[in-house]
């Protein structure tokens, strides 16, 4: 497992495209949308918009790691790497963990960098930094868990990209990452509560303001953890079918 982790980390560090998707594009979008929505507004409104957009875009863009996860698994499958690994004593659990953990490292770095950008450029408050870090870790676990399941389910990379866009952009729209939740119709507000983006965004905002309460935090962490575990279980169950499609 350690060898797989090291190999994957080296490969991802050298991927400049991943750097663009994970850091450069989110920063560009954050700057553009803050400029757009805060033009000709007073200071109070501007601050409110910033405190919504910064964590909202952090939550939205972490989901795009699923594209890289799908691509990595599809390439291993089609180049025969999956078959070769399967012929070794390593169990599917450790193979999946070896592929999964490097992506978790990438996403947690992404979240930290984007929050630091918000702090340095827009002076966003980090009222409860330890809780923000804990939320970031659980969000990372959730996103990459879903990505792991998706990677072994889809048959093609294009299918993975399409589903990722639906999950990332559709979830962002329904969870109030683009438009404040209170401005959305009641039925959309009800739907949002079934999505991890909603819980992560609300918790991030409360922790940034320094007023998140213990019961709300635990509820959010349990929801995020449950979704991540569900993704891993699905990946384990679907792995034999993924292996059957691998090149021998």
Short mmCIF file of C-alpha atoms in Angstrom, two decimals:
data_model
loop_
_atom_site.label_atom_id
_atom_site.label_comp_id
_atom_site.label_asym_id
_atom_site.label_seq_id
_atom_site.Cartn_x
_atom_site.Cartn_y
_atom_site.Cartn_z
CA UNK A 1 0.00 0.00 0.00
CA UNK A 2 2.82 2.39 0.87
CA UNK A 3 4.42 1.89 -2.55
CA UNK A 4 1.12 2.71 -4.26
CA UNK A 5 0.69 5.83 -2.12
CA UNK A 6 4.20 7.12 -2.89
CA UNK A 7 3.83 6.45 -6.59
CA UNK A 8 0.46 8.20 -6.74
CA UNK A 9 1.70 11.23 -4.79
CA UNK A 10 4.69 11.67 -7.09
CA UNK A 11 2.48 11.39 -10.14
CA UNK A 12 -0.05 13.94 -8.88
CA UNK A 13 2.58 16.44 -7.73
CA UNK A 14 3.94 16.53 -11.28
CA UNK A 15 0.49 17.05 -12.81
CA UNK A 16 0.21 20.74 -13.67
CA UNK A 17 -3.35 20.27 -14.87
CA UNK A 18 -4.33 19.19 -11.37
CA UNK A 19 -2.72 22.34 -9.98
CA UNK A 20 -4.87 24.43 -12.31
CA UNK A 21 -8.14 22.70 -11.38
CA UNK A 22 -7.44 22.57 -7.65
CA UNK A 23 -5.98 26.02 -6.96
CA UNK A 24 -5.69 28.43 -9.89
CA UNK A 25 -9.25 28.08 -11.23
CA UNK A 26 -10.95 28.35 -7.79
CA UNK A 27 -8.94 31.49 -7.01
CA UNK A 28 -9.86 33.04 -10.37
CA UNK A 29 -13.56 32.27 -9.86
CA UNK A 30 -13.49 33.57 -6.30
CA UNK A 31 -11.93 36.88 -7.33
CA UNK A 32 -14.24 37.34 -10.33
CA UNK A 33 -17.49 36.54 -8.52
CA UNK A 34 -16.63 38.62 -5.46
CA UNK A 35 -15.85 41.55 -7.77
CA UNK A 36 -19.10 40.97 -9.65
CA UNK A 37 -21.41 40.65 -6.64
CA UNK A 38 -19.81 43.38 -4.53
CA UNK A 39 -19.71 46.10 -7.16
CA UNK A 40 -21.49 49.24 -5.95
CA UNK A 41 -22.39 47.70 -2.57
CA UNK A 42 -21.81 48.99 0.93
CA UNK A 43 -19.19 47.51 3.23
CA UNK A 44 -21.65 45.39 5.21
CA UNK A 45 -23.11 43.79 2.08
CA UNK A 46 -19.65 43.26 0.62
CA UNK A 47 -18.50 41.45 3.75
CA UNK A 48 -21.60 39.27 3.77
CA UNK A 49 -21.02 38.26 0.13
CA UNK A 50 -17.35 37.48 0.77
CA UNK A 51 -18.19 35.35 3.81
CA UNK A 52 -20.54 33.31 1.63
CA UNK A 53 -18.47 33.04 -1.55
CA UNK A 54 -15.11 32.09 -0.03
CA UNK A 55 -16.29 28.95 1.83
CA UNK A 56 -18.89 28.26 -0.86
CA UNK A 57 -16.31 28.06 -3.61
CA UNK A 58 -14.00 26.01 -1.41
CA UNK A 59 -16.78 23.46 -1.01
CA UNK A 60 -17.73 23.54 -4.68
CA UNK A 61 -14.26 23.14 -6.16
CA UNK A 62 -13.08 20.31 -3.91
CA UNK A 63 -15.59 18.07 -5.68
CA UNK A 64 -13.68 18.42 -8.95
CA UNK A 65 -10.99 16.12 -7.53
CA UNK A 66 -13.36 13.34 -8.57
CA UNK A 67 -12.37 13.92 -12.20
CA UNK A 68 -8.73 13.19 -11.36
CA UNK A 69 -9.73 10.13 -9.34
CA UNK A 70 -11.78 8.71 -12.19
CA UNK A 71 -8.97 9.42 -14.65
CA UNK A 72 -6.38 7.68 -12.43
CA UNK A 73 -8.46 4.52 -12.04
CA UNK A 74 -9.47 4.36 -15.71
CA UNK A 75 -5.83 4.70 -16.82
CA UNK A 76 -4.73 1.96 -14.42
CA UNK A 77 -7.54 -0.26 -15.69
CA UNK A 78 -6.85 0.29 -19.38
CA UNK A 79 -3.05 0.05 -19.13
CA UNK A 80 -3.11 -3.23 -17.26
CA UNK A 81 -1.86 -1.80 -13.95
CA UNK A 82 -5.01 -2.89 -12.11
CA UNK A 83 -4.60 -6.47 -13.31
CA UNK A 84 -0.94 -6.57 -12.31
CA UNK A 85 -1.73 -5.24 -8.83
CA UNK A 86 -4.56 -7.78 -8.49
CA UNK A 87 -2.08 -10.59 -9.20
CA UNK A 88 -0.02 -9.59 -6.13
CA UNK A 89 -0.87 -10.49 -2.51
CA UNK A 90 -2.15 -6.96 -1.78
CA UNK A 91 -5.85 -6.94 -0.89
CA UNK A 92 -8.41 -4.74 -2.66
CA UNK A 93 -8.82 -2.77 0.60
CA UNK A 94 -5.18 -1.72 0.66
CA UNK A 95 -5.10 -1.07 -3.08
CA UNK A 96 -8.07 1.29 -2.79
CA UNK A 97 -6.60 2.95 0.29
CA UNK A 98 -3.27 3.38 -1.48
CA UNK A 99 -5.05 5.18 -4.32
CA UNK A 100 -7.42 7.08 -2.00
CA UNK A 101 -5.10 8.59 0.62
CA UNK A 102 -2.96 10.67 -1.84
CA UNK A 103 -6.11 12.34 -3.11
CA UNK A 104 -7.14 13.13 0.46
CA UNK A 105 -3.75 14.81 0.97
CA UNK A 106 -4.24 16.87 -2.17
CA UNK A 107 -7.73 18.02 -1.19
CA UNK A 108 -6.82 19.00 2.36
CA UNK A 109 -3.95 21.10 0.98
CA UNK A 110 -6.38 22.65 -1.50
CA UNK A 111 -8.84 23.61 1.25
CA UNK A 112 -6.14 25.10 3.47
CA UNK A 113 -4.62 27.13 0.62
CA UNK A 114 -8.00 28.51 -0.48
CA UNK A 115 -8.93 29.55 3.06
CA UNK A 116 -5.53 31.18 3.52
CA UNK A 117 -6.09 33.02 0.24
CA UNK A 118 -9.42 34.29 1.56
CA UNK A 119 -7.75 35.35 4.78
CA UNK A 120 -4.84 37.18 3.14
CA UNK A 121 -6.74 38.84 0.29
CA UNK A 122 -10.20 39.44 1.75
CA UNK A 123 -9.44 39.31 5.47
CA UNK A 124 -12.11 36.68 6.10
CA UNK A 125 -12.30 35.72 9.79
CA UNK A 126 -11.14 32.30 10.93
CA UNK A 127 -12.95 32.45 14.24
CA UNK A 128 -12.54 28.78 15.17
CA UNK A 129 -9.48 27.58 13.23
CA UNK A 130 -9.28 24.13 14.86
CA UNK A 131 -12.91 23.43 14.01
CA UNK A 132 -12.32 24.72 10.47
CA UNK A 133 -9.46 22.25 10.14
CA UNK A 134 -11.59 19.38 11.47
CA UNK A 135 -14.39 20.27 9.06
CA UNK A 136 -11.86 20.42 6.22
CA UNK A 137 -10.61 16.93 7.03
CA UNK A 138 -14.13 15.49 7.15
CA UNK A 139 -15.11 17.27 3.92
CA UNK A 140 -11.99 15.85 2.29
CA UNK A 141 -12.96 12.36 3.47
CA UNK A 142 -16.47 12.80 2.06
CA UNK A 143 -15.47 14.14 -1.34
CA UNK A 144 -12.75 11.58 -1.99
CA UNK A 145 -14.97 8.78 -0.67
CA UNK A 146 -17.63 9.68 -3.23
CA UNK A 147 -14.89 10.04 -5.86
CA UNK A 148 -13.56 6.57 -5.03
CA UNK A 149 -17.00 5.03 -5.53
CA UNK A 150 -17.48 6.92 -8.78
CA UNK A 151 -14.06 5.84 -10.07
CA UNK A 152 -14.87 2.14 -9.88
CA UNK A 153 -18.47 2.49 -11.11
CA UNK A 154 -18.13 4.51 -14.32
CA UNK A 155 -17.05 2.79 -17.53
CA UNK A 156 -15.44 5.77 -19.24
CA UNK A 157 -13.59 8.93 -18.24
CA UNK A 158 -16.15 11.11 -20.05
CA UNK A 159 -18.93 9.55 -17.99
CA UNK A 160 -16.99 10.36 -14.84
CA UNK A 161 -16.48 13.97 -15.93
CA UNK A 162 -20.18 14.37 -16.69
CA UNK A 163 -21.28 12.95 -13.34
CA UNK A 164 -18.71 15.05 -11.48
CA UNK A 165 -20.06 18.21 -13.11
CA UNK A 166 -23.61 17.25 -12.10
CA UNK A 167 -22.53 16.56 -8.52
CA UNK A 168 -20.27 19.61 -8.19
CA UNK A 169 -22.30 22.23 -10.05
CA UNK A 170 -25.77 20.85 -9.33
CA UNK A 171 -24.91 20.40 -5.67
CA UNK A 172 -23.48 23.92 -5.52
CA UNK A 173 -26.64 25.41 -7.01
CA UNK A 174 -29.00 23.46 -4.75
CA UNK A 175 -26.93 23.98 -1.58
CA UNK A 176 -26.78 27.76 -1.68
CA UNK A 177 -23.13 28.05 -2.72
CA UNK A 178 -24.01 30.41 -5.56
CA UNK A 179 -27.05 32.20 -4.16
CA UNK A 180 -27.78 32.71 -0.43
CA UNK A 181 -29.99 29.86 0.75
CA UNK A 182 -32.68 32.17 2.13
CA UNK A 183 -33.21 33.59 -1.37
CA UNK A 184 -33.99 30.16 -2.82
CA UNK A 185 -37.50 28.59 -3.08
CA UNK A 186 -38.66 26.52 -0.13
CA UNK A 187 -38.50 23.21 -2.02
CA UNK A 188 -34.86 23.84 -2.99
CA UNK A 189 -34.02 24.69 0.62
CA UNK A 190 -35.55 21.35 1.62
CA UNK A 191 -33.52 19.47 -1.01
CA UNK A 192 -30.32 21.15 0.10
CA UNK A 193 -30.43 19.40 3.47
CA UNK A 194 -29.82 16.07 1.74
CA UNK A 195 -26.56 17.30 0.20
CA UNK A 196 -23.11 17.33 1.85
CA UNK A 197 -22.33 20.71 0.28
CA UNK A 198 -25.08 22.35 2.33
CA UNK A 199 -23.83 20.98 5.65
CA UNK A 200 -20.18 21.77 4.93
CA UNK A 201 -20.96 25.31 3.77
CA UNK A 202 -23.17 26.16 6.73
CA UNK A 203 -20.65 24.73 9.19
CA UNK A 204 -17.76 26.58 7.57
CA UNK A 205 -19.63 29.88 7.76
CA UNK A 206 -20.52 29.36 11.42
CA UNK A 207 -16.95 28.32 12.32
CA UNK A 208 -15.53 31.33 10.45
CA UNK A 209 -17.85 33.57 12.47
CA UNK A 210 -16.80 31.72 15.63
CA UNK A 211 -20.30 30.74 16.69
CA UNK A 212 -20.75 27.10 15.68
CA UNK A 213 -22.27 25.03 18.47
CA UNK A 214 -21.26 21.50 19.46
CA UNK A 215 -24.50 19.78 18.44
CA UNK A 216 -24.46 21.36 14.97
CA UNK A 217 -20.79 20.49 14.52
CA UNK A 218 -21.31 16.84 15.49
CA UNK A 219 -24.34 16.56 13.22
CA UNK A 220 -22.34 17.89 10.28
CA UNK A 221 -19.34 15.68 11.00
CA UNK A 222 -21.51 12.56 11.26
CA UNK A 223 -23.23 13.34 7.97
CA UNK A 224 -19.96 13.96 6.16
CA UNK A 225 -18.34 10.87 7.68
CA UNK A 226 -21.32 8.70 6.82
CA UNK A 227 -21.27 9.75 3.18
CA UNK A 228 -17.52 9.10 2.96
CA UNK A 229 -17.86 5.64 4.51
CA UNK A 230 -20.74 4.84 2.16
CA UNK A 231 -18.48 5.76 -0.77
CA UNK A 232 -15.73 3.43 0.45
CA UNK A 233 -18.18 0.54 1.00
CA UNK A 234 -19.60 1.01 -2.51
CA UNK A 235 -16.07 1.06 -3.94
CA UNK A 236 -15.23 -2.23 -2.18
CA UNK A 237 -18.43 -3.86 -3.43
CA UNK A 238 -17.96 -2.62 -7.00
CA UNK A 239 -14.23 -3.35 -7.22
CA UNK A 240 -14.66 -6.96 -8.53
CA UNK A 241 -16.77 -5.63 -11.42
CA UNK A 242 -14.16 -2.93 -12.08
CA UNK A 243 -11.47 -5.62 -12.14
CA UNK A 244 -13.40 -7.67 -14.70
CA UNK A 245 -13.22 -4.75 -17.13
CA UNK A 246 -9.47 -4.34 -16.65
CA UNK A 247 -7.01 -5.07 -19.44
CA UNK A 248 -5.15 -8.37 -18.92
#
